[in-house]
Coordinates of C-alpha atoms in Angstrom, one line a residue:
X26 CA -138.6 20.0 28.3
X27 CA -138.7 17.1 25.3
X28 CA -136.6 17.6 22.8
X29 CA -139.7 17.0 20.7
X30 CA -141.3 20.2 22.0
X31 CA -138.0 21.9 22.0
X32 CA -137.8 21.5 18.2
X33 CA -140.9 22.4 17.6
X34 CA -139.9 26.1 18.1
X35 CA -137.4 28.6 16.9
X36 CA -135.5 31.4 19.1
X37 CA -138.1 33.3 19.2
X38 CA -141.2 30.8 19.9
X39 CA -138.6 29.7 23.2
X40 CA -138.1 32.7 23.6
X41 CA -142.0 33.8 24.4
X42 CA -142.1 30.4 26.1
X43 CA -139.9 31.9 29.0
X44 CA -141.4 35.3 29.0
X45 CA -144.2 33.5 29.7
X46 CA -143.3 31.3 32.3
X47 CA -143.7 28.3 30.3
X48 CA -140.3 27.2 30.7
X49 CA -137.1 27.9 32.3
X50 CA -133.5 29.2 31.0
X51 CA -132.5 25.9 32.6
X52 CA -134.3 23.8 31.2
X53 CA -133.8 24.9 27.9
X54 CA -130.5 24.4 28.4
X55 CA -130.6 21.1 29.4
X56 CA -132.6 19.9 26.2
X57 CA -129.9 21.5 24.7
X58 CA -127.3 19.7 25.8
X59 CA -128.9 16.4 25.5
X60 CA -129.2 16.6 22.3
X61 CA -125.5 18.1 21.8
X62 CA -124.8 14.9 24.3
X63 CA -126.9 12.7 22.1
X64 CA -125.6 13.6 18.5
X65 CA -122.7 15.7 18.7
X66 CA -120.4 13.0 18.7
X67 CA -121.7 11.8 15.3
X68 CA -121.3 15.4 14.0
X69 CA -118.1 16.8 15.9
X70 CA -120.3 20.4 15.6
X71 CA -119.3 21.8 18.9
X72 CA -116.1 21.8 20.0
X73 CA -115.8 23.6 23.3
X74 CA -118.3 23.2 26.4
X75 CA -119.3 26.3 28.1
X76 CA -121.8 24.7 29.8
X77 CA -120.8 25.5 33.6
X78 CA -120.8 29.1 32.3
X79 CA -124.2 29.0 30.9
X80 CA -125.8 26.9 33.6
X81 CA -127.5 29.1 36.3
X82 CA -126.4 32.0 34.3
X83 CA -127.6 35.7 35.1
X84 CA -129.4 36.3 31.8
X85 CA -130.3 39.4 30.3
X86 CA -134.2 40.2 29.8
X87 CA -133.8 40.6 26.2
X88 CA -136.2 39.5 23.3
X89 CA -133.9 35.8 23.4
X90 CA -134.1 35.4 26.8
X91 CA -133.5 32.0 27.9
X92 CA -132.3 30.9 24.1
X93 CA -129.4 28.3 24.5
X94 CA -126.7 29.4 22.1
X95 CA -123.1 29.1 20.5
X96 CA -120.3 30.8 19.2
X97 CA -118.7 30.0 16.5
X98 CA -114.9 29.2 17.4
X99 CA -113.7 32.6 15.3
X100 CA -114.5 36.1 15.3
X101 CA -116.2 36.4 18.4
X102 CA -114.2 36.2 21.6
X103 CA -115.8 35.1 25.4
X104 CA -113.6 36.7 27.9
X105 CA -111.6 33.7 30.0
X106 CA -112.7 31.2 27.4
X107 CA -110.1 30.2 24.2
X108 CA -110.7 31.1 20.8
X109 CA -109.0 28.7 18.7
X110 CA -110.1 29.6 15.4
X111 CA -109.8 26.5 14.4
X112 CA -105.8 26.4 13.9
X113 CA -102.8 24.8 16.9
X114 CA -101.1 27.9 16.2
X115 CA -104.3 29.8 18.1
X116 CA -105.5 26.9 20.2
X117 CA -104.5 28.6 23.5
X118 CA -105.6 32.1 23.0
X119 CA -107.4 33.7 25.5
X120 CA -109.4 36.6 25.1
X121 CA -109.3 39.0 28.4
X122 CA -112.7 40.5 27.1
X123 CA -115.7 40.0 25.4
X124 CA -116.2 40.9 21.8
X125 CA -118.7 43.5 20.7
X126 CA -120.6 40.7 19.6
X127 CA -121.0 38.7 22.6
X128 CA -121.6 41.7 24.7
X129 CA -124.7 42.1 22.1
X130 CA -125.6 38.4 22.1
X131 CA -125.4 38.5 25.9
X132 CA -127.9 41.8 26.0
X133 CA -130.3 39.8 23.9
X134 CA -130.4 37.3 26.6
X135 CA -128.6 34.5 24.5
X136 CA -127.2 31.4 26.9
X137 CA -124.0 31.1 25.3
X138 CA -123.0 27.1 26.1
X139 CA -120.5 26.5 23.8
X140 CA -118.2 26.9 20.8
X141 CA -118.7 25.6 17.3
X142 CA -116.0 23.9 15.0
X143 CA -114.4 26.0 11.9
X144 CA -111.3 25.3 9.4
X145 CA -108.2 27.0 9.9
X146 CA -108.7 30.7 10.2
X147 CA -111.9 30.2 7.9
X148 CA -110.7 29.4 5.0
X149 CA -112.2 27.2 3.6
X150 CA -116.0 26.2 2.4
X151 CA -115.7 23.1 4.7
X152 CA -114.9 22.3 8.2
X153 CA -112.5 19.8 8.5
X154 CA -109.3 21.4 10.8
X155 CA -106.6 18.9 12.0
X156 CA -107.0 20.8 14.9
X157 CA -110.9 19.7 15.5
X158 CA -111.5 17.5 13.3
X159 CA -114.3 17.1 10.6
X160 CA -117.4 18.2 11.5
X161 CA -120.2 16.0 9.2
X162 CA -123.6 16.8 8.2
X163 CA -126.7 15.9 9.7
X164 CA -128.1 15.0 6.7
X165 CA -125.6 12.8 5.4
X166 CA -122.7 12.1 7.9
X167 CA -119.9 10.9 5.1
X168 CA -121.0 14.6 3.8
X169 CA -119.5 18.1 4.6
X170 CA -121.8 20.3 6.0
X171 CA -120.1 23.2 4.5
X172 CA -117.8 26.0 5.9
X173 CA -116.8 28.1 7.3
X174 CA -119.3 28.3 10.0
X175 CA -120.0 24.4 9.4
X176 CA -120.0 23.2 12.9
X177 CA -122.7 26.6 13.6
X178 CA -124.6 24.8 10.6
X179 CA -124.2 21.5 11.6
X180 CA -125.7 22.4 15.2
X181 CA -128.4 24.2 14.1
X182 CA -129.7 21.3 11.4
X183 CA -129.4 18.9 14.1
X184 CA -131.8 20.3 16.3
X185 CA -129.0 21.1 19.4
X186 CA -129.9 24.9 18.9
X187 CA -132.7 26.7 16.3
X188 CA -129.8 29.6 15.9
X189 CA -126.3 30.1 16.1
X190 CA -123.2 32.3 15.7
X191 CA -121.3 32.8 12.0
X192 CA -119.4 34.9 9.9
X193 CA -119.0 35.0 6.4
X194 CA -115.5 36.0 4.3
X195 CA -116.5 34.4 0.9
X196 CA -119.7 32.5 1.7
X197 CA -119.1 30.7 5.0
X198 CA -122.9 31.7 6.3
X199 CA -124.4 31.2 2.9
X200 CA -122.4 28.2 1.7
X201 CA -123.2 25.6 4.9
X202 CA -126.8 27.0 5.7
X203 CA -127.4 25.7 2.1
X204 CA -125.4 22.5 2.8
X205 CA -127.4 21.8 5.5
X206 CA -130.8 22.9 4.5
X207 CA -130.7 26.7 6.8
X208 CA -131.7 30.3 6.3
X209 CA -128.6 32.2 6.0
X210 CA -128.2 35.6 5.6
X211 CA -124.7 37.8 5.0
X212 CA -125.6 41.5 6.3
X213 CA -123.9 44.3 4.0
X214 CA -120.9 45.5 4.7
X215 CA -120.8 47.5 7.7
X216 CA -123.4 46.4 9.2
X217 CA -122.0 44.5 12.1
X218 CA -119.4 45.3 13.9
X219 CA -116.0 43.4 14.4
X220 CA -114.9 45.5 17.7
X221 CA -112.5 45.1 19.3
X222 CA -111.4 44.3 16.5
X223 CA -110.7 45.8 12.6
X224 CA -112.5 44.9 9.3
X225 CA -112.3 41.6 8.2
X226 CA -110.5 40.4 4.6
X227 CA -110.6 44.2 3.6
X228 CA -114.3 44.5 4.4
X229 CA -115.2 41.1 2.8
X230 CA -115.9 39.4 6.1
X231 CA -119.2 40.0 8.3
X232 CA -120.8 38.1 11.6
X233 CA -124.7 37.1 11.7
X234 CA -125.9 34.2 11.7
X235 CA -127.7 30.7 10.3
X236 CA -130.8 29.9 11.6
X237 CA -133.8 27.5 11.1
X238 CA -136.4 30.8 10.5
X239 CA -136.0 33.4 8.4
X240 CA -137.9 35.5 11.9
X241 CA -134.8 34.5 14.1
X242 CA -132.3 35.6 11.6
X243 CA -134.1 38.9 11.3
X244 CA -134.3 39.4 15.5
X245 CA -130.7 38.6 15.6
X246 CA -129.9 40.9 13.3
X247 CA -131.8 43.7 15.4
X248 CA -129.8 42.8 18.2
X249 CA -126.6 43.3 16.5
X250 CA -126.4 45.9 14.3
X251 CA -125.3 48.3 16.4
X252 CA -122.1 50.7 15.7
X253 CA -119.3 50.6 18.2
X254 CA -116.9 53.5 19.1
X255 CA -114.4 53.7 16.3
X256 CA -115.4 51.3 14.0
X257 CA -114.0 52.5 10.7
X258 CA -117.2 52.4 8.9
X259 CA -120.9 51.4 9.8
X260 CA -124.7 51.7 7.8
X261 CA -127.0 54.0 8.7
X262 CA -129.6 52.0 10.5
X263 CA -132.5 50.1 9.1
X264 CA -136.2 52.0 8.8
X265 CA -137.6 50.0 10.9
X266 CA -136.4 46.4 12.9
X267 CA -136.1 44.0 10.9
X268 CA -138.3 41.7 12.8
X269 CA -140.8 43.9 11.4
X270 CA -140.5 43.2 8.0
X271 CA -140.4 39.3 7.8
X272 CA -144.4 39.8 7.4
X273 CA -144.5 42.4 5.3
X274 CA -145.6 42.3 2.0
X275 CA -142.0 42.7 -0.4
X276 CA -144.4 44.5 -3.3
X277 CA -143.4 43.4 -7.1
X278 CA -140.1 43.3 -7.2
X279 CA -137.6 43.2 -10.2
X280 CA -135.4 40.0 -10.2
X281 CA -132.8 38.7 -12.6
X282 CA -131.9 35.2 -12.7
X283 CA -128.8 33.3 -13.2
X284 CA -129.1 29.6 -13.5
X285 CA -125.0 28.9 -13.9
X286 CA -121.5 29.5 -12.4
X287 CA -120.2 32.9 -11.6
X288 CA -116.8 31.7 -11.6
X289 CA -115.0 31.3 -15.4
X290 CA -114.7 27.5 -16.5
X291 CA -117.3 26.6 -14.0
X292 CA -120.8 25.3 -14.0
X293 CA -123.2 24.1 -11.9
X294 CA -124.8 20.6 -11.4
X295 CA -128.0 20.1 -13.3
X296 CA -129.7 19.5 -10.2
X297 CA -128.9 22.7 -9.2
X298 CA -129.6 24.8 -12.4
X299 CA -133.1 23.1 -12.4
X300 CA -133.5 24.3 -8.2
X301 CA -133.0 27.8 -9.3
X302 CA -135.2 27.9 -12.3
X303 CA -138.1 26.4 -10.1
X304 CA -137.2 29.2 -8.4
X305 CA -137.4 31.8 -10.3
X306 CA -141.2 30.7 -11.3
X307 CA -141.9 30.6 -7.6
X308 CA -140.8 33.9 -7.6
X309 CA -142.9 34.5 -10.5
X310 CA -146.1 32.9 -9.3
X311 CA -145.6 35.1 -6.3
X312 CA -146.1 38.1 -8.4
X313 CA -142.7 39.3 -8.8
X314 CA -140.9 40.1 -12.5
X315 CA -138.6 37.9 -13.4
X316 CA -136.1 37.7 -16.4
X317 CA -132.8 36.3 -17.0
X318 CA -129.4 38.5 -15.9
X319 CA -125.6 38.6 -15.7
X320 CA -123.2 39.9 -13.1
X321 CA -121.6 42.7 -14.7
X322 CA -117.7 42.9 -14.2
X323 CA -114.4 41.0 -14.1
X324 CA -114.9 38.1 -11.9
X325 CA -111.9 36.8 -12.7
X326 CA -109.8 40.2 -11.6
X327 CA -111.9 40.3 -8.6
X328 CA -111.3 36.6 -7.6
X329 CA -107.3 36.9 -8.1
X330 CA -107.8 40.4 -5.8
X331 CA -109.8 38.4 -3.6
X332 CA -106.8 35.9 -3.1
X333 CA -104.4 38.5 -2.2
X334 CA -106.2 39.8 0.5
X335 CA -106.8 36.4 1.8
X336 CA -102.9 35.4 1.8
X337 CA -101.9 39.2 3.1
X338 CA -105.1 38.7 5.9
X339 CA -103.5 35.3 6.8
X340 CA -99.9 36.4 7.3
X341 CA -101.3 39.2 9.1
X342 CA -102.9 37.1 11.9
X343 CA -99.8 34.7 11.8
X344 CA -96.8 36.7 12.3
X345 CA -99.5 39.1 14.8
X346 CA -99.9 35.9 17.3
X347 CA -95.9 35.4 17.0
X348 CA -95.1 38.8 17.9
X349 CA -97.8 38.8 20.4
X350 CA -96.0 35.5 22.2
X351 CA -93.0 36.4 21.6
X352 CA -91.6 33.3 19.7
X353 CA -91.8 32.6 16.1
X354 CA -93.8 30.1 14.0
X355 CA -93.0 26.2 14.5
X356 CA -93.2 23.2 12.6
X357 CA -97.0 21.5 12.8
X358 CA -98.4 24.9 14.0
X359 CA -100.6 25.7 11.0
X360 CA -101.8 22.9 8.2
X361 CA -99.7 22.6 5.0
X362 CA -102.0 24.6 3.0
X363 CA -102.5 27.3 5.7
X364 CA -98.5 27.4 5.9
X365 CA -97.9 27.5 2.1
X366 CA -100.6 30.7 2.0
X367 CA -98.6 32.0 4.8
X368 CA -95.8 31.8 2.6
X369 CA -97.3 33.8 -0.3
X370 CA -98.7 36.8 1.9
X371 CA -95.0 36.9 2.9
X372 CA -94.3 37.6 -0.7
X373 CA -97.3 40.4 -1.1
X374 CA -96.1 43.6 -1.0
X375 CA -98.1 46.9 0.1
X376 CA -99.0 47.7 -3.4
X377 CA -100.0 44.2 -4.5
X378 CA -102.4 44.7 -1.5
X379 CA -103.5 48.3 -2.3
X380 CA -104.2 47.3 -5.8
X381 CA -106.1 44.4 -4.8
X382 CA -108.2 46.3 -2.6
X383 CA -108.4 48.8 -5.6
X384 CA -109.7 45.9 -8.0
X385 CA -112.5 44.5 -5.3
X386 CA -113.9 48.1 -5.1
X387 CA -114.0 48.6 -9.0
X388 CA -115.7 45.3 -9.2
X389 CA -118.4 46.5 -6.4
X390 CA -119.3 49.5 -8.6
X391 CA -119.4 47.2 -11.2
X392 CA -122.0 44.8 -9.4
X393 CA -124.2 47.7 -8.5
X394 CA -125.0 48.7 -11.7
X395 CA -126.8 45.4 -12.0
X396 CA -129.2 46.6 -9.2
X397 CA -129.9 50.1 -11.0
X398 CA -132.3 47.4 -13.6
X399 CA -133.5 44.9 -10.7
X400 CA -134.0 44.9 -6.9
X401 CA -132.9 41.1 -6.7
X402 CA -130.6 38.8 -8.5
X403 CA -131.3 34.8 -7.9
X404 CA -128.9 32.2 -8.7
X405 CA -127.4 28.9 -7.0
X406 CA -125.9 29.4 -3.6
X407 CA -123.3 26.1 -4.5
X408 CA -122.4 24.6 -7.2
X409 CA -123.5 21.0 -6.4
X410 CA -125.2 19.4 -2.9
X411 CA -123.1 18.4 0.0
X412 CA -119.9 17.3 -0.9
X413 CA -118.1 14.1 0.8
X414 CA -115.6 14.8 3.6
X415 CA -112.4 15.0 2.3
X416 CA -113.0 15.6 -1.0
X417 CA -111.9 19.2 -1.6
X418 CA -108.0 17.8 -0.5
X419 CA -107.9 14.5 -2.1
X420 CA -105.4 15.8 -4.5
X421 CA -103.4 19.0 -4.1
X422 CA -103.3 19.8 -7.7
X423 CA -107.0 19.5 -8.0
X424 CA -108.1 21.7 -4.8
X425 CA -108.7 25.5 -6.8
X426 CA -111.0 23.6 -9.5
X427 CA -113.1 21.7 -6.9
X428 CA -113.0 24.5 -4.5
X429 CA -114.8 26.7 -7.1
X430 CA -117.1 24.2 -8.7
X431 CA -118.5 23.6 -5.1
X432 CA -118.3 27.6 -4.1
X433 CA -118.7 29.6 -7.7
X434 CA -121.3 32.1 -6.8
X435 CA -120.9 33.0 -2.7
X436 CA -117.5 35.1 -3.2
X437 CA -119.0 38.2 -5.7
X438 CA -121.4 39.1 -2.5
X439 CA -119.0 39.6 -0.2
X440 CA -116.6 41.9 -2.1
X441 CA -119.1 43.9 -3.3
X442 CA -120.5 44.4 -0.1
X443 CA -124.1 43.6 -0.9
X444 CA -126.6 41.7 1.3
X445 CA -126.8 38.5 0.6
X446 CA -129.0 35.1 1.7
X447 CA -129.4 31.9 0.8
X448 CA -133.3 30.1 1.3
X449 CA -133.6 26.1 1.5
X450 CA -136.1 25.8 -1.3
X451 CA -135.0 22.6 -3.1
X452 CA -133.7 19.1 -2.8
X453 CA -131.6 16.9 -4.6
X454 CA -133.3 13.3 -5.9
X455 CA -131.1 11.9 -3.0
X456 CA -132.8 14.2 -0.5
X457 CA -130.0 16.5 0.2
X458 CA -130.8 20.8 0.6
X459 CA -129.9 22.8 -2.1
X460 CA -130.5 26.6 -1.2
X461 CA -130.9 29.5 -3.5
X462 CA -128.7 32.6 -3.0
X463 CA -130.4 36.0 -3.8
X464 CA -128.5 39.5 -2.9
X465 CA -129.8 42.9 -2.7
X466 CA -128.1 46.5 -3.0
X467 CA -125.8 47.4 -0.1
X468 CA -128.2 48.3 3.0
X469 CA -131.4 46.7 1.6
X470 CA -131.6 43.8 4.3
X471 CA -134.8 44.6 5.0
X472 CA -136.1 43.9 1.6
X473 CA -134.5 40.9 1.3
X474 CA -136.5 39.9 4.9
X475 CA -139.6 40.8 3.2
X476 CA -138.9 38.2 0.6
X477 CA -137.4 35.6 2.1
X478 CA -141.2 35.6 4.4
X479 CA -142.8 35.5 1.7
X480 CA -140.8 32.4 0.0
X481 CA -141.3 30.9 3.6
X482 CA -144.8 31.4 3.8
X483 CA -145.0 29.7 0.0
X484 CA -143.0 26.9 0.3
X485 CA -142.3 26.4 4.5
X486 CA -139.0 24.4 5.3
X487 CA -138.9 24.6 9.0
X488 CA -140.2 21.0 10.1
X489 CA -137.9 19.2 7.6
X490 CA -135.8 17.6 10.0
X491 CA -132.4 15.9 9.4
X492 CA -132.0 11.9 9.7
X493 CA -130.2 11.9 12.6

């Protein structure tokens, strides 16, 4: 198959191509991997080739059967094959089984061929691990394309794959779909499941997807929201797949809009502010009731909480691979940031945690009570475009002000628990994506399918191609 054909279509159009005899698995796969073999060494996205377990694959007859796919290189594990996560101290663990979520992937029929490049642990709203190395964006190569599911984005804009694997602790769906110019949706919390393993960031963290279409993300999302035994907490399913509702009509809805910074001392590029009132009259012209909003609550309190988690999360997973090998940390084995948080979790003590945890919920009640007035809430995914590689760590002293003038609005989703996507409906005068975030109550995916349809109907973004 041409690669021009092959772009042409999302998951699911190749998808339908196979059921129909069309087109093989195989030769999906090997469009796939000419392009990887054609521009993946300009954008360092995939890190890992599975491709002698994908070729010739037994594949299941699921509604992606025959889809090439990838993994990102965290969260989900692929039995025999290392899961990095992006750091030395991880490079060479193994996973004896499959994840929850690549059994799933695997029943959809998804040709898993590969791994995709993350920072250390996911950490950060770039992907740039010493480990890896950076992973640049398609639409501007001395540019980030975000993190922490960068190299998933990066794939995905470059045309090697229409969908691919993320997860999202603090905007690392939302934050490089928008880089990169993606749909990118963060499912509530609960949704998906983490087995075999526990929640993620004290429920902050969740697994989908970025995708190309708004329809893939939604069929993706069918095929993985599905409970597992002992999970400590799970949704109660959608009213109908959510395939189903990326053509229905979303009704008038109630949105409030917030054209600035979430984060205190922060605000976002004019540019930017400008994207999301355009917007907001989209939305309007659309039919829907739109008015300017706030956040309720103490985003401050819940951003310090936030921070705790992360350094007691991060400890957690480094002292849990010593024990598990038996030998403690050495020198070089994490990055110097990575080893100074490390440090800090060391320092965290139950109660610091259990208050933390304490503050995040508070602040989700708090954020919910915005969605008793409106169904929606629209603002800027990022704070500015793209940002150059390197650039969050060209000085150390500088790195919390830059990191939250590039990634003010993402992190309030996550601890509240809410749904929450960003849509590629903009573009900087130097032609790079700016997306627009909107969240929805806990559980109300579905609406926020019907809407992002309709917003993709209006303005369509899937044959903008990056300059690669």
């Amino acid at each position: 198959m041409r690669f021009d054909e092959y772009r042409k279509h999302d998951a699911v159009g190749l998808a339908a191509l196979v059921a129909r005899g069309e087109v093989t698995a195989d030769e999906l796969l090997e469009t796939a991997l000419a392009r990887a073999a054609e521009v993946n060494p300009r954008i360092n996205a995939i890190t890992r080739d599975m491709s002698d377990l994908a070729r010739g694959a037994a594949l299941a007859d699921g509604p992606l059967a025959g889809v090439p796919y990838l993994l990102k290189d965290l969260g989900a594990s692929y039995a025999g094959v290392p899961t990095t996560g992006g750091s030395r101290l991880t490079a060479e663990f193994t996973p004896a089984a499959d994840s929850a979520m690549t059994r799933l992937y695997k029943a959809a029929g998804l040709n898993i061929f590969g791994k995709t490049n993350t920072p250390e642990f996911g950490i950060w709203p770039v992907t740039e691990p010493h480990l890896l190395g950076a992973c640049r964006n398609p639409w501007d190569l001395n540019r980030s394309p975000g993190g922490s599911s960068g190299g998933a984005a990066a794939a995905v804009a470059a045309g090697i794959v229409p969908a691919a694997h993320a997860s999202d602790g603090g905007g690392s769906i939302r934050i490089p779909a928008a880089a990169c110019g993606l749909f990118g949706m963060k499912p509530s919390r609960g949704r998906v499941s983490f087995a075999p393993g526990g929640e993620g960031w004290a429920g902050a963290s969740i697994q989908h997807a970025v995708t190309r279409s708004v329809r893939d993300s939604a069929v993706l999302l069918d095929a993985t929201c599905a409970p597992q035994p002992g999970d400590p907490y799970f949704l109660a399913p959608p009213e109908r797949p959510y395939a189903q509702e990326v053509g229905r009509d979303p009704g008038k809805l109630r949105i409030g809009f917030f054209d600035g910074a979430l984060t205190e001392g922060m605000a976002v590029q004019p540019e930017v502010a400008a994207a999301v009132r355009d917007a907001a009259r989209l939305c309007e012209e659309l039919g829907h009731r739109v008015e300017a909003a706030t956040l309720p609550g103490d985003h401050a309190a819940m951003q310090a909480a936030a921070r705790t988690v992360l350094w007691a999360s991060i400890t957690s997973v480094v002292d849990g691979e010593c024990e598990r090998r038996g030998r403690p940390l050495e020198d070089g084995e994490l990055e110097p940031i990575t080893r100074s948080i490390h440090e800090l979790g060391k320092r965290t003590s139950g109660p610091d945690y259990v208050k933390a945890v304490q503050t995040i919920h508070a602040w989700g009640r708090d954020c919910a009570s915005l969605f008793e007035t409106y169904d929606v809430f629209l603002l800027a995914t990022l704070g500015r475009p793209a940002i150059p590689i390197g650039w969050l760590f060209e000085d150390p002293k500088e790195i919390n002000a830059r990191l939250f003038s590039y990634m003010p609005n993402t992190q309030a989703f996550n601890n509240s628990g809410q749904p929450a996507m960003t849509v590629p409906l903009a573009w900087s005068p130097d032609g790079l994506p700016i997306g627009i975030q909107f969240a929805a109550k806990v559980g109300d995916e579905g609406l926020l399918f019907r809407l992002a349809g309709q917003l993709e109907r209006a303005r369509p973004w899937f044959d903008r191609v990056a300059p690669l």
